[in-house]
Coordinates of C-alpha atoms in Angstrom, one line a residue:
X78 CA 89.0 55.1 197.2
X79 CA 86.8 56.6 199.9
X80 CA 86.6 55.0 203.3
X81 CA 84.1 57.6 204.6
X82 CA 81.2 55.5 206.1
X83 CA 77.8 55.9 204.5
X84 CA 74.9 57.2 206.6
X85 CA 73.8 53.6 207.1
X86 CA 77.2 52.4 208.1
X87 CA 77.7 55.3 210.5
X88 CA 74.3 54.8 212.1
X89 CA 74.9 51.1 212.6
X90 CA 78.3 51.9 214.1
X91 CA 77.0 54.4 216.6
X92 CA 74.2 52.0 217.6
X93 CA 76.7 49.2 218.0
X94 CA 79.0 51.4 220.1
X95 CA 76.1 52.3 222.4
X96 CA 75.0 48.7 222.9
X97 CA 78.5 47.3 223.4
X98 CA 79.4 50.2 225.7
X99 CA 76.3 49.7 227.8
X100 CA 76.3 45.9 228.1
X101 CA 79.9 44.7 227.6
X102 CA 81.1 46.2 230.9
X103 CA 83.9 44.9 233.1
X104 CA 81.4 43.6 235.6
X105 CA 79.3 41.7 233.0
X106 CA 82.4 40.3 231.3
X107 CA 83.7 39.1 234.7
X108 CA 80.3 37.4 235.4
X109 CA 80.3 35.8 232.0
X110 CA 83.7 34.1 232.6
X111 CA 84.7 32.2 229.5
X112 CA 81.1 32.0 228.1
X113 CA 79.0 34.1 225.9
X114 CA 76.8 37.0 227.1
X115 CA 73.4 35.8 225.9
X116 CA 71.7 39.0 226.9
X117 CA 74.1 41.1 224.8
X118 CA 73.7 38.8 221.8
X119 CA 69.9 39.2 222.1
X120 CA 70.2 43.0 222.3
X121 CA 72.4 43.2 219.2
X122 CA 70.0 41.0 217.2
X123 CA 67.0 42.9 218.4
X124 CA 68.6 46.1 217.2
X125 CA 69.0 44.6 213.8
X126 CA 72.8 44.8 213.7
X127 CA 73.5 41.4 212.1
X128 CA 70.9 42.1 209.5
X129 CA 72.4 45.6 208.8
X130 CA 75.7 43.9 207.6
X131 CA 73.8 42.5 204.6
X132 CA 73.2 46.0 203.4
X133 CA 76.4 47.7 204.6
X134 CA 78.8 45.0 203.3
X135 CA 82.1 43.9 204.6
X136 CA 83.3 47.5 205.3
X137 CA 80.2 47.9 207.5
X138 CA 81.1 44.7 209.3
X139 CA 84.6 45.9 209.9
X140 CA 83.2 49.1 211.5
X141 CA 81.0 47.0 213.8
X142 CA 83.7 44.5 214.6
X143 CA 85.9 47.4 215.8
X144 CA 83.2 48.2 218.4
X145 CA 83.1 44.6 219.5
X146 CA 86.9 44.5 219.8
X147 CA 87.0 47.8 221.6
X148 CA 85.0 46.3 224.5
X149 CA 86.1 42.6 224.0
X150 CA 82.4 41.7 224.0
X151 CA 82.0 37.9 224.3
X152 CA 79.4 37.3 221.5
X153 CA 79.7 35.5 218.2
X154 CA 78.9 38.7 216.3
X155 CA 81.8 39.0 213.9
X156 CA 82.2 35.3 213.3
X157 CA 78.6 34.6 212.5
X158 CA 78.4 37.6 210.2
X159 CA 81.4 36.7 208.1
X160 CA 81.1 32.9 208.0
X161 CA 77.3 32.9 208.0
X162 CA 75.4 35.9 206.8
X163 CA 77.9 37.2 204.2
X164 CA 79.0 33.8 203.1
X165 CA 75.5 32.6 202.5
X166 CA 74.3 35.9 201.0
X167 CA 77.2 35.8 198.5
X168 CA 77.6 32.1 197.7
X169 CA 74.4 30.4 198.8
X170 CA 71.8 29.1 196.4
X171 CA 68.4 30.8 196.3
X172 CA 67.0 28.0 198.6
X173 CA 69.9 28.3 201.0
X174 CA 69.5 32.0 201.3
X175 CA 65.7 31.6 201.9
X176 CA 66.2 29.0 204.6
X177 CA 69.3 30.4 206.4
X178 CA 69.3 34.2 206.1
X179 CA 66.2 34.9 208.3
X180 CA 67.8 33.0 211.2
X181 CA 71.2 34.6 210.6
X182 CA 69.5 38.0 210.7
X183 CA 67.7 37.5 213.9
X184 CA 70.4 35.5 215.7
X185 CA 68.6 32.3 216.1
X186 CA 71.1 30.7 213.6
X187 CA 74.8 31.1 214.5
X188 CA 77.5 30.0 212.0
X189 CA 81.1 29.7 212.8
X190 CA 84.0 28.6 210.5
X191 CA 86.8 26.1 210.6
X192 CA 89.2 28.3 208.6
X193 CA 91.7 28.1 207.0
X194 CA 91.5 24.6 205.5
X195 CA 94.1 22.3 207.1
X196 CA 96.4 20.3 204.8
X197 CA 97.6 16.8 205.5
X198 CA 96.4 14.5 208.2
X199 CA 94.1 17.1 209.8
X200 CA 92.1 17.8 206.6
X201 CA 88.4 17.2 206.4
X202 CA 87.6 14.7 203.7
X203 CA 84.3 14.5 201.8
X204 CA 82.9 11.5 199.8
X205 CA 80.7 11.4 196.8
X206 CA 77.6 11.5 198.9
X207 CA 78.6 14.6 200.8
X208 CA 79.6 12.9 204.0
X209 CA 82.4 14.6 205.9
X210 CA 85.1 13.0 208.0
X211 CA 87.7 14.7 210.1
X212 CA 88.3 16.6 213.3
X213 CA 87.9 20.4 213.7
X214 CA 90.2 21.6 216.5
X215 CA 89.9 25.0 218.2
X216 CA 86.9 26.4 216.3
X217 CA 85.9 29.8 217.8
X218 CA 82.4 30.2 219.2
X219 CA 81.7 26.6 218.3
X220 CA 79.8 26.1 221.6
X221 CA 77.3 28.8 220.5
X222 CA 77.0 27.7 216.9
X223 CA 74.1 25.9 215.2
X224 CA 76.2 25.4 212.1
X225 CA 79.8 25.4 211.1
X226 CA 81.2 26.3 207.7
X227 CA 83.8 23.6 206.9
X228 CA 86.3 23.9 204.0
X229 CA 87.0 20.4 202.8
X230 CA 90.4 19.1 201.6
X231 CA 89.5 20.2 198.1
X232 CA 88.5 23.6 199.4
X233 CA 84.8 23.2 198.7
X234 CA 82.6 24.7 201.4
X235 CA 80.2 22.7 203.4
X236 CA 77.6 23.7 206.1
X237 CA 77.3 21.2 208.9
X238 CA 74.8 21.3 211.7
X239 CA 76.6 20.9 215.0
X240 CA 73.7 18.9 216.3
X241 CA 74.3 16.3 213.6
X242 CA 77.8 15.4 214.7
X243 CA 78.3 11.9 216.1
X244 CA 80.0 13.3 219.2
X245 CA 79.0 16.4 221.1
X246 CA 81.1 19.5 220.9
X247 CA 84.1 19.3 223.3
X248 CA 84.9 22.6 225.0
X249 CA 88.4 24.0 224.3
X250 CA 90.0 26.8 226.2
X251 CA 91.8 29.4 224.0
X252 CA 93.9 32.3 225.1
X253 CA 90.8 34.5 224.7
X254 CA 87.3 33.5 226.0
X255 CA 85.8 32.7 222.6
X256 CA 83.6 29.7 223.6
X257 CA 85.7 27.5 221.4
X258 CA 85.3 23.8 220.8
X259 CA 86.4 20.7 219.0
X260 CA 84.0 19.0 216.6
X261 CA 84.6 15.4 215.4
X262 CA 83.0 14.6 212.0
X263 CA 82.5 10.9 211.4
X264 CA 80.7 10.6 208.1
X265 CA 78.4 13.5 208.9
X266 CA 76.3 14.7 205.9
X267 CA 77.0 18.3 205.0
X268 CA 75.3 20.7 202.7
X269 CA 77.5 22.2 200.0
X270 CA 77.4 25.9 200.0
X271 CA 76.2 27.2 196.6
X272 CA 75.5 23.7 195.2
X273 CA 73.4 24.1 192.1
X274 CA 70.5 21.9 191.0
X275 CA 71.9 18.9 189.1
X276 CA 75.4 19.3 190.5
X277 CA 76.6 16.1 192.0
X278 CA 77.5 16.2 195.7
X279 CA 81.2 15.8 196.1
X280 CA 82.0 16.8 192.5
X281 CA 85.5 18.2 192.4
X282 CA 84.7 21.2 190.2
X283 CA 87.0 23.5 192.1
X284 CA 84.7 26.5 191.9
X285 CA 81.0 26.3 192.8
X286 CA 79.8 28.7 190.0
X287 CA 81.9 27.8 187.0
X288 CA 84.6 30.3 187.7
X289 CA 88.3 29.3 187.6
X290 CA 89.5 27.3 190.6
X291 CA 93.0 28.9 190.8
X292 CA 91.8 31.8 192.9
X293 CA 92.3 34.3 190.1
X294 CA 90.2 37.4 190.1
X295 CA 87.3 37.6 187.8
X296 CA 84.7 40.3 187.0
X297 CA 81.8 41.0 189.3
X298 CA 79.2 38.3 189.4
X299 CA 76.2 40.3 190.5
X300 CA 75.8 39.1 194.1
X301 CA 72.6 40.3 195.8
X302 CA 74.3 43.1 197.7
X303 CA 76.0 44.4 194.5
X304 CA 79.5 43.1 195.0
X305 CA 81.4 40.2 193.6
X306 CA 83.1 37.0 194.5
X307 CA 86.9 36.8 194.2
X308 CA 88.1 33.5 192.7
X309 CA 86.6 30.5 194.5
X310 CA 84.1 30.8 197.3
X311 CA 86.8 29.4 199.7
X312 CA 89.2 32.2 198.7
X313 CA 86.5 34.8 199.0
X314 CA 85.3 33.7 202.5
X315 CA 88.9 33.3 203.7
X316 CA 89.8 36.8 202.5
X317 CA 86.6 38.3 204.1
X318 CA 87.3 36.6 207.4
X319 CA 90.9 37.9 207.5
X320 CA 89.6 41.4 206.9
X321 CA 86.8 41.2 209.4
X322 CA 89.1 39.8 212.1
X323 CA 91.6 42.6 211.3
X324 CA 88.9 45.0 212.0
X325 CA 88.2 43.2 215.3
X326 CA 91.9 43.6 216.2
X327 CA 91.8 47.3 215.4
X328 CA 89.1 47.7 218.0
X329 CA 91.0 45.5 220.5
X330 CA 94.1 47.7 220.1
X331 CA 92.1 51.0 220.3
X332 CA 90.5 49.8 223.5
X333 CA 93.8 48.8 225.0
X334 CA 95.4 52.1 224.0
X335 CA 92.5 54.2 225.4
X336 CA 92.8 52.4 228.8
X337 CA 96.6 53.0 228.8
X338 CA 96.1 56.7 228.0
X339 CA 93.5 57.1 230.8
X340 CA 95.7 55.3 233.3
X341 CA 98.9 57.1 232.6
X342 CA 97.1 60.5 232.6
X343 CA 95.8 59.8 236.2
X344 CA 98.7 57.9 237.7
X345 CA 101.4 60.1 239.1
X346 CA 105.1 59.4 239.6
X347 CA 107.6 61.9 241.2
X348 CA 104.8 64.4 241.4
X349 CA 104.0 64.2 237.6
X350 CA 101.5 62.2 235.6
X351 CA 103.1 59.2 233.9
X352 CA 101.8 60.6 230.6
X353 CA 104.1 63.6 230.9
X354 CA 107.2 61.4 230.6
X355 CA 108.7 61.3 227.1
X356 CA 109.3 57.5 227.1
X357 CA 105.6 56.9 227.9
X358 CA 104.5 59.4 225.2
X359 CA 106.7 57.7 222.6
X360 CA 105.4 54.2 223.5
X361 CA 101.9 55.4 223.3
X362 CA 102.5 57.2 220.0
X363 CA 104.0 54.0 218.4
X364 CA 101.0 52.1 219.6
X365 CA 98.7 54.7 218.1
X366 CA 100.4 54.5 214.7
X367 CA 100.3 50.7 214.7
X368 CA 96.5 50.8 215.5
X369 CA 95.9 53.3 212.7
X370 CA 97.9 51.0 210.3
X371 CA 95.7 48.1 211.2
X372 CA 92.6 50.1 210.7
X373 CA 93.5 51.7 207.4
X374 CA 94.6 48.4 205.8
X375 CA 91.4 46.7 207.0
X376 CA 89.3 49.5 205.6
X377 CA 91.0 49.4 202.3
X378 CA 90.7 45.7 201.9
X379 CA 87.0 45.7 203.0
X380 CA 86.3 48.5 200.5
X381 CA 88.0 46.7 197.7
X382 CA 86.1 43.5 198.6
X383 CA 82.8 45.4 198.5
X384 CA 83.7 47.0 195.2
X385 CA 84.5 43.6 193.6
X386 CA 88.2 44.5 193.1
X387 CA 91.1 42.0 193.6
X388 CA 91.5 41.6 197.3
X389 CA 93.8 38.6 198.1
X390 CA 97.0 40.6 198.6
X391 CA 95.2 43.3 200.6
X392 CA 93.5 40.8 202.9
X393 CA 96.8 39.3 203.7
X394 CA 98.3 42.7 204.2
X395 CA 95.5 43.7 206.7
X396 CA 95.9 40.3 208.4
X397 CA 99.7 40.8 208.7
X398 CA 99.3 44.3 210.3
X399 CA 96.7 42.9 212.6
X400 CA 98.9 40.1 213.7
X401 CA 102.3 41.9 214.0
X402 CA 101.2 45.4 215.0
X403 CA 98.3 44.1 217.1
X404 CA 100.7 42.1 219.2
X405 CA 102.9 45.1 219.8
X406 CA 100.0 47.3 220.8
X407 CA 98.5 45.0 223.4
X408 CA 102.0 44.4 224.8
X409 CA 102.4 48.2 225.1
X410 CA 99.0 48.5 226.8
X411 CA 100.1 46.0 229.4
X412 CA 103.5 47.6 229.9
X413 CA 102.1 51.1 230.3
X414 CA 99.8 49.9 233.1
X415 CA 102.9 48.6 235.0
X416 CA 102.1 45.9 237.6
X417 CA 98.4 46.7 237.3
X418 CA 98.4 45.2 233.8
X419 CA 99.0 41.7 235.2
X420 CA 96.0 42.0 237.6
X421 CA 93.1 40.0 236.3
X422 CA 90.7 42.3 238.2
X423 CA 91.7 45.1 235.8
X424 CA 90.0 45.1 232.3
X425 CA 93.1 45.8 230.3
X426 CA 94.2 42.1 230.5
X427 CA 91.3 41.2 228.2
X428 CA 92.7 43.3 225.4
X429 CA 96.0 41.5 225.8
X430 CA 94.4 38.1 225.7
X431 CA 92.2 39.0 222.7
X432 CA 95.2 40.6 220.9
X433 CA 97.3 37.5 221.3
X434 CA 94.5 35.2 220.3
X435 CA 93.8 37.2 217.1
X436 CA 97.5 37.1 216.3
X437 CA 97.5 33.3 216.5
X438 CA 94.1 32.9 214.7
X439 CA 95.1 35.1 211.8
X440 CA 98.2 32.9 211.3
X441 CA 101.0 34.9 212.9
X442 CA 103.1 37.4 210.9
X443 CA 105.7 35.1 209.3
X444 CA 103.2 32.7 208.0
X445 CA 101.1 35.5 206.5
X446 CA 104.2 37.1 204.9
X447 CA 105.2 33.8 203.3
X448 CA 101.8 33.4 201.8
X449 CA 101.8 37.0 200.6
X450 CA 105.2 36.5 199.1
X451 CA 104.0 33.4 197.2
X452 CA 101.0 35.3 195.9
X453 CA 103.1 38.3 194.8
X454 CA 105.6 36.0 193.1
X455 CA 102.8 34.2 191.2
X456 CA 101.4 37.5 190.1
X457 CA 104.8 38.7 188.8
X458 CA 105.3 35.4 187.0
X459 CA 101.9 35.7 185.3

């Protein structure tokens, strides 16, 4: 395996770093409050960065998500690319791709996702006519979205226009300022992602393209970008989302650590920089190793996804590192700033909030380990 970025991936990453660095500043983030920076979103789309993901794949998105996380930029970039552009490009019909991809490329269409599917009373149900009923709690960037990708109770995927919901989106405050919301679906008609001509809406076929519905890996299916799906579309999108958000966490941690290094190199105690103390060095070194572990597991999982290799275990591994190690890193970043870390006027607090939010969004370490253990056990039994 080779994680070295291609020329296209590296060029996109450098461009993203420049735009995020120039526009996602402490002053602009403060002015945005808990909302989205519309000017930054326009700049990213005008530069063609969402469109570039279609060519550079999930690994390219992970590289760009790192840059978003490094600056905690308040835009729906990662979420719309993974739940919208990549999901539609990989699993949409020819008609869906023709209708939706142009808007996803230029940013006029924004898709978020209500993942993972909720079991039990909170599940979204779909009838034979493609009408969805249920409540979607705490959906990230829902207030900015034109569509939401909804996994139904049977794990089929449905695109719903937020404007079609019976009730308007209710704002929800999360730990991080992700413009989240709650959406109530009361018999709203959805569009099944990947529905083929002649396939009945609501048909419980498990997979949308005739592949097995047990999530097992199959050979590449020849998607437009040259990769493959992995099991059902639901399993594929969930794995891609876990990997993309792990990349986002790698950037959040790198940004937190960079601020801690800068602060401890300048702040003096007893006539010496804080960074010269062994305890500070060890804490920072541990945070660096955790950050690199998040990054390398996300890169490997993204590379395998793009190559059409089995990815379920690797996506869970990347998500576990992002959850567990990410929490340790952002706590270390706060700690190394001392009392200043608790000051909302200092930018390091944003990395702490994003790190904790990503920990919760990915499912928390113990939940991910339990799922990974079940997956490994099933593989061993097979």
